[in-house]
């Protein structure tokens, strides 16, 4: 957006480019994950124990190492589905690390002649073993199956796993019918906060309802049907199971049922690989511990429960907790479901446990996001009060936290591009900035390739390994005419690349940004598409040859192109996408402002606005960014130098816009490379929040939203 500084008329003869654009580009390579304890490695389900008898009041110990694709070392914990069947009575099974005192917890509850199931995660004990204790008080023996679905790495593991990103529960499948012996394919990518790429596995709760009892299994699409199961469901109501399922072909998994059944799927989190954008967390298993006694929740009521600081969970610093939740009808006559979510979120439409109208206890493992004060909420959607048991199994700790402690890279365009202005913005919002967007002078190559304008704009404490430098570079820095001859020489582009890399070796470069606006010398038109595209590709090739880690951002303005009528900016992007790492837009609160439901819908779902632009990015295999955004003034001033540029078409001091955008960023953190607020106090826009704000409402909304989303 930044208004151009005066550019003198230049009579410069620049080397005429003559080259052929061919081959593929050289996008910046993704960072390689360093193996660390607590990263998750998803597996195709595999049965490693089959009908193993475990006598009542007895313990059976086994090692999962070297079985079901679990390695023989480097494993800290294992995730598996536990199944039990007894023909002689009722009881419980408790899974725990071998060699420790048996905890007073339970992993599942079985009744005579009925399969019982639950997801379990447990740390490994002595010699890499797990113990299973049969707590039947009547001596009932149980036959046990164990189906492994993944494992967590130990310190020193040679395997790089995935980190966990908790989500607000979201329903992604709603009552779909699956035929007996058939499969339903589920693609969670792009749904419920799951990003479009970089996802290795999802944590889901699958509910079934059927007129005939059966068995369900979720597994990666594209692999042979494994010999395993997630749950056995009965008739007469909904039955819910949690599973962590690896994604397969096309980012999908399959659900198999032995009988015709209706299916509901809630996603509560996902695991991301090293290309993921969100802040991920690693897992620490604890000795299973029962906490909070036996709380009850009345029908259609919600309770909040503090898990931070209990059962081995640290008092602060955890993003999510794994626990076994067991519930039963207090009267024995009411059926329903429980919804589990962070206590500072609104209640979602989701079900993570089902209980039936009997006295049987119904366990379902949970991996729930924590509120900022370490609480989870449990809502009882049923006809009567339920009693609960909560057994903590482990917790997730964010790794490589950003400076802001937000789940995404959040920063600032600090007009007038000084360290003091960047620091002012950080102090205003109560959180350091993760990125800073800088603009060079556009007079000539000497002013573009000048270290001082970068050095003098970085925030205090800028750390290249953690933070992002974003440079906004004209495609024709020489100005004067929109022609390929003004693109610069190989030496000039490579000197600029090396200068940039001195400060941040994987900096983002917004090359020829807002090319679909008519005010820029480097605008893209219907007549110059081939030349513009060739110049873009050549500049990228030269820069990457000198500084391979630089990441290229293709950045039109939001909405329809103003320089052509044939969607030229998207057409060119599709031609150069092999040279692009991030597709971005600039999206201010203008044309039309974000007021009410209609305004929100325009910003989210309008033509080439947030959601459609995100789709353009992900469909072309890149991350997405909102490189400039901000409120905009709406006052009229007869002095054209003081008049608001979008007068009559901007939202002014608009807290809804701030709330909506920061919420959208949080919900799409996994696809978002960065967002950078345009903090400009000048009269033409007055988007600044930290100095001379347009009013009190937008700054207050920004501060509140940043505080609410910090980890």
mmCIF file with all atom_site columns, N, CA, C and O in Angstrom, residues 18-43:
data_model
loop_
_atom_site.group_PDB
_atom_site.id
_atom_site.type_symbol
_atom_site.label_atom_id
_atom_site.label_alt_id
_atom_site.label_comp_id
_atom_site.label_asym_id
_atom_site.label_entity_id
_atom_site.label_seq_id
_atom_site.pdbx_PDB_ins_code
_atom_site.Cartn_x
_atom_site.Cartn_y
_atom_site.Cartn_z
_atom_site.occupancy
_atom_site.B_iso_or_equiv
_atom_site.pdbx_formal_charge
_atom_site.auth_seq_id
_atom_site.auth_comp_id
_atom_site.auth_asym_id
_atom_site.auth_atom_id
_atom_site.pdbx_PDB_model_num
ATOM 1   N N  . UNK A 1 18 ? 17.603 -10.689 -22.636 1.00 0.00 ? 18 UNK A N  1
ATOM 2   C CA . UNK A 1 18 ? 17.202 -11.627 -23.690 1.00 0.00 ? 18 UNK A CA 1
ATOM 3   C C  . UNK A 1 18 ? 17.398 -13.025 -23.145 1.00 0.00 ? 18 UNK A C  1
ATOM 4   O O  . UNK A 1 18 ? 18.524 -13.452 -22.928 1.00 0.00 ? 18 UNK A O  1
ATOM 5   N N  . UNK A 1 19 ? 16.303 -13.654 -22.846 1.00 0.00 ? 19 UNK A N  1
ATOM 6   C CA . UNK A 1 19 ? 16.398 -14.986 -22.269 1.00 0.00 ? 19 UNK A CA 1
ATOM 7   C C  . UNK A 1 19 ? 15.104 -15.716 -22.565 1.00 0.00 ? 19 UNK A C  1
ATOM 8   O O  . UNK A 1 19 ? 14.095 -15.125 -22.922 1.00 0.00 ? 19 UNK A O  1
ATOM 9   N N  . UNK A 1 20 ? 15.124 -17.021 -22.360 1.00 0.00 ? 20 UNK A N  1
ATOM 10  C CA . UNK A 1 20 ? 13.953 -17.852 -22.563 1.00 0.00 ? 20 UNK A CA 1
ATOM 11  C C  . UNK A 1 20 ? 13.566 -18.432 -21.220 1.00 0.00 ? 20 UNK A C  1
ATOM 12  O O  . UNK A 1 20 ? 14.406 -18.982 -20.515 1.00 0.00 ? 20 UNK A O  1
ATOM 13  N N  . UNK A 1 21 ? 12.299 -18.277 -20.826 1.00 0.00 ? 21 UNK A N  1
ATOM 14  C CA . UNK A 1 21 ? 11.812 -18.836 -19.579 1.00 0.00 ? 21 UNK A CA 1
ATOM 15  C C  . UNK A 1 21 ? 11.474 -20.297 -19.817 1.00 0.00 ? 21 UNK A C  1
ATOM 16  O O  . UNK A 1 21 ? 10.630 -20.617 -20.634 1.00 0.00 ? 21 UNK A O  1
ATOM 17  N N  . UNK A 1 22 ? 12.150 -21.156 -19.113 1.00 0.00 ? 22 UNK A N  1
ATOM 18  C CA . UNK A 1 22 ? 11.907 -22.581 -19.304 1.00 0.00 ? 22 UNK A CA 1
ATOM 19  C C  . UNK A 1 22 ? 12.239 -23.299 -18.016 1.00 0.00 ? 22 UNK A C  1
ATOM 20  O O  . UNK A 1 22 ? 12.881 -22.773 -17.128 1.00 0.00 ? 22 UNK A O  1
ATOM 21  N N  . UNK A 1 23 ? 11.810 -24.559 -17.952 1.00 0.00 ? 23 UNK A N  1
ATOM 22  C CA . UNK A 1 23 ? 12.170 -25.385 -16.816 1.00 0.00 ? 23 UNK A CA 1
ATOM 23  C C  . UNK A 1 23 ? 11.359 -25.043 -15.587 1.00 0.00 ? 23 UNK A C  1
ATOM 24  O O  . UNK A 1 23 ? 10.351 -24.384 -15.629 1.00 0.00 ? 23 UNK A O  1
ATOM 25  N N  . UNK A 1 24 ? 11.842 -25.495 -14.450 1.00 0.00 ? 24 UNK A N  1
ATOM 26  C CA . UNK A 1 24 ? 11.146 -25.289 -13.191 1.00 0.00 ? 24 UNK A CA 1
ATOM 27  C C  . UNK A 1 24 ? 11.916 -24.325 -12.334 1.00 0.00 ? 24 UNK A C  1
ATOM 28  O O  . UNK A 1 24 ? 13.087 -24.048 -12.549 1.00 0.00 ? 24 UNK A O  1
ATOM 29  N N  . UNK A 1 25 ? 11.252 -23.805 -11.341 1.00 0.00 ? 25 UNK A N  1
ATOM 30  C CA . UNK A 1 25 ? 11.864 -22.822 -10.458 1.00 0.00 ? 25 UNK A CA 1
ATOM 31  C C  . UNK A 1 25 ? 12.584 -23.476 -9.308  1.00 0.00 ? 25 UNK A C  1
ATOM 32  O O  . UNK A 1 25 ? 12.731 -24.687 -9.222  1.00 0.00 ? 25 UNK A O  1
ATOM 33  N N  . UNK A 1 26 ? 13.014 -22.622 -8.406  1.00 0.00 ? 26 UNK A N  1
ATOM 34  C CA . UNK A 1 26 ? 13.757 -23.109 -7.260  1.00 0.00 ? 26 UNK A CA 1
ATOM 35  C C  . UNK A 1 26 ? 13.183 -22.512 -5.992  1.00 0.00 ? 26 UNK A C  1
ATOM 36  O O  . UNK A 1 26 ? 13.780 -21.657 -5.367  1.00 0.00 ? 26 UNK A O  1
ATOM 37  N N  . UNK A 1 27 ? 11.954 -22.926 -5.587  1.00 0.00 ? 27 UNK A N  1
ATOM 38  C CA . UNK A 1 27 ? 11.389 -22.424 -4.349  1.00 0.00 ? 27 UNK A CA 1
ATOM 39  C C  . UNK A 1 27 ? 12.289 -22.755 -3.171  1.00 0.00 ? 27 UNK A C  1
ATOM 40  O O  . UNK A 1 27 ? 13.037 -23.738 -3.188  1.00 0.00 ? 27 UNK A O  1
ATOM 41  N N  . UNK A 1 28 ? 12.209 -21.939 -2.143  1.00 0.00 ? 28 UNK A N  1
ATOM 42  C CA . UNK A 1 28 ? 13.027 -22.172 -0.960  1.00 0.00 ? 28 UNK A CA 1
ATOM 43  C C  . UNK A 1 28 ? 12.691 -23.529 -0.368  1.00 0.00 ? 28 UNK A C  1
ATOM 44  O O  . UNK A 1 28 ? 11.534 -23.918 -0.257  1.00 0.00 ? 28 UNK A O  1
ATOM 45  N N  . UNK A 1 29 ? 13.728 -24.272 -0.003  1.00 0.00 ? 29 UNK A N  1
ATOM 46  C CA . UNK A 1 29 ? 13.520 -25.584 0.568   1.00 0.00 ? 29 UNK A CA 1
ATOM 47  C C  . UNK A 1 29 ? 12.909 -25.458 1.957   1.00 0.00 ? 29 UNK A C  1
ATOM 48  O O  . UNK A 1 29 ? 13.211 -24.544 2.715   1.00 0.00 ? 29 UNK A O  1
ATOM 49  N N  . UNK A 1 30 ? 12.026 -26.409 2.300   1.00 0.00 ? 30 UNK A N  1
ATOM 50  C CA . UNK A 1 30 ? 11.436 -26.402 3.628   1.00 0.00 ? 30 UNK A CA 1
ATOM 51  C C  . UNK A 1 30 ? 12.496 -26.733 4.668   1.00 0.00 ? 30 UNK A C  1
ATOM 52  O O  . UNK A 1 30 ? 13.428 -27.501 4.420   1.00 0.00 ? 30 UNK A O  1
ATOM 53  N N  . UNK A 1 31 ? 12.339 -26.153 5.838   1.00 0.00 ? 31 UNK A N  1
ATOM 54  C CA . UNK A 1 31 ? 13.269 -26.427 6.919   1.00 0.00 ? 31 UNK A CA 1
ATOM 55  C C  . UNK A 1 31 ? 13.179 -27.896 7.315   1.00 0.00 ? 31 UNK A C  1
ATOM 56  O O  . UNK A 1 31 ? 12.111 -28.500 7.313   1.00 0.00 ? 31 UNK A O  1
ATOM 57  N N  . UNK A 1 32 ? 14.310 -28.490 7.648   1.00 0.00 ? 32 UNK A N  1
ATOM 58  C CA . UNK A 1 32 ? 14.362 -29.888 8.049   1.00 0.00 ? 32 UNK A CA 1
ATOM 59  C C  . UNK A 1 32 ? 14.171 -29.964 9.557   1.00 0.00 ? 32 UNK A C  1
ATOM 60  O O  . UNK A 1 32 ? 14.865 -29.293 10.322  1.00 0.00 ? 32 UNK A O  1
ATOM 61  N N  . UNK A 1 33 ? 13.205 -30.779 10.000  1.00 0.00 ? 33 UNK A N  1
ATOM 62  C CA . UNK A 1 33 ? 12.925 -30.878 11.422  1.00 0.00 ? 33 UNK A CA 1
ATOM 63  C C  . UNK A 1 33 ? 14.075 -31.563 12.145  1.00 0.00 ? 33 UNK A C  1
ATOM 64  O O  . UNK A 1 33 ? 14.653 -32.537 11.658  1.00 0.00 ? 33 UNK A O  1
ATOM 65  N N  . UNK A 1 34 ? 14.429 -31.060 13.294  1.00 0.00 ? 34 UNK A N  1
ATOM 66  C CA . UNK A 1 34 ? 15.414 -31.704 14.143  1.00 0.00 ? 34 UNK A CA 1
ATOM 67  C C  . UNK A 1 34 ? 14.685 -32.679 15.046  1.00 0.00 ? 34 UNK A C  1
ATOM 68  O O  . UNK A 1 34 ? 13.768 -32.285 15.765  1.00 0.00 ? 34 UNK A O  1
ATOM 69  N N  . UNK A 1 35 ? 15.060 -33.977 15.014  1.00 0.00 ? 35 UNK A N  1
ATOM 70  C CA . UNK A 1 35 ? 14.360 -34.932 15.865  1.00 0.00 ? 35 UNK A CA 1
ATOM 71  C C  . UNK A 1 35 ? 14.387 -34.477 17.317  1.00 0.00 ? 35 UNK A C  1
ATOM 72  O O  . UNK A 1 35 ? 15.410 -34.046 17.832  1.00 0.00 ? 35 UNK A O  1
ATOM 73  N N  . UNK A 1 36 ? 13.253 -34.548 17.976  1.00 0.00 ? 36 UNK A N  1
ATOM 74  C CA . UNK A 1 36 ? 13.149 -34.109 19.357  1.00 0.00 ? 36 UNK A CA 1
ATOM 75  C C  . UNK A 1 36 ? 12.168 -35.001 20.078  1.00 0.00 ? 36 UNK A C  1
ATOM 76  O O  . UNK A 1 36 ? 11.281 -35.605 19.470  1.00 0.00 ? 36 UNK A O  1
ATOM 77  N N  . UNK A 1 37 ? 12.319 -35.089 21.382  1.00 0.00 ? 37 UNK A N  1
ATOM 78  C CA . UNK A 1 37 ? 11.415 -35.902 22.179  1.00 0.00 ? 37 UNK A CA 1
ATOM 79  C C  . UNK A 1 37 ? 9.996  -35.376 22.059  1.00 0.00 ? 37 UNK A C  1
ATOM 80  O O  . UNK A 1 37 ? 9.760  -34.170 22.031  1.00 0.00 ? 37 UNK A O  1
ATOM 81  N N  . UNK A 1 38 ? 9.046  -36.299 21.981  1.00 0.00 ? 38 UNK A N  1
ATOM 82  C CA . UNK A 1 38 ? 7.642  -35.927 21.995  1.00 0.00 ? 38 UNK A CA 1
ATOM 83  C C  . UNK A 1 38 ? 7.034  -35.632 20.654  1.00 0.00 ? 38 UNK A C  1
ATOM 84  O O  . UNK A 1 38 ? 5.869  -35.238 20.577  1.00 0.00 ? 38 UNK A O  1
ATOM 85  N N  . UNK A 1 39 ? 7.779  -35.797 19.557  1.00 0.00 ? 39 UNK A N  1
ATOM 86  C CA . UNK A 1 39 ? 7.176  -35.666 18.236  1.00 0.00 ? 39 UNK A CA 1
ATOM 87  C C  . UNK A 1 39 ? 6.446  -36.967 17.893  1.00 0.00 ? 39 UNK A C  1
ATOM 88  O O  . UNK A 1 39 ? 6.845  -38.055 18.313  1.00 0.00 ? 39 UNK A O  1
ATOM 89  N N  . UNK A 1 40 ? 5.376  -36.839 17.114  1.00 0.00 ? 40 UNK A N  1
ATOM 90  C CA . UNK A 1 40 ? 4.523  -37.985 16.836  1.00 0.00 ? 40 UNK A CA 1
ATOM 91  C C  . UNK A 1 40 ? 4.808  -38.563 15.458  1.00 0.00 ? 40 UNK A C  1
ATOM 92  O O  . UNK A 1 40 ? 4.971  -37.828 14.478  1.00 0.00 ? 40 UNK A O  1
ATOM 93  N N  . UNK A 1 41 ? 4.821  -39.879 15.389  1.00 0.00 ? 41 UNK A N  1
ATOM 94  C CA . UNK A 1 41 ? 4.990  -40.592 14.125  1.00 0.00 ? 41 UNK A CA 1
ATOM 95  C C  . UNK A 1 41 ? 3.746  -41.454 13.907  1.00 0.00 ? 41 UNK A C  1
ATOM 96  O O  . UNK A 1 41 ? 3.554  -42.469 14.591  1.00 0.00 ? 41 UNK A O  1
ATOM 97  N N  . UNK A 1 42 ? 2.860  -41.062 12.982  1.00 0.00 ? 42 UNK A N  1
ATOM 98  C CA . UNK A 1 42 ? 1.637  -41.849 12.757  1.00 0.00 ? 42 UNK A CA 1
ATOM 99  C C  . UNK A 1 42 ? 1.947  -43.106 11.955  1.00 0.00 ? 42 UNK A C  1
ATOM 100 O O  . UNK A 1 42 ? 2.857  -43.129 11.118  1.00 0.00 ? 42 UNK A O  1
ATOM 101 N N  . UNK A 1 43 ? 1.166  -44.146 12.198  1.00 0.00 ? 43 UNK A N  1
ATOM 102 C CA . UNK A 1 43 ? 1.355  -45.428 11.531  1.00 0.00 ? 43 UNK A CA 1
ATOM 103 C C  . UNK A 1 43 ? 0.023  -45.926 10.972  1.00 0.00 ? 43 UNK A C  1
ATOM 104 O O  . UNK A 1 43 ? -1.047 -45.516 11.429  1.00 0.00 ? 43 UNK A O  1
#
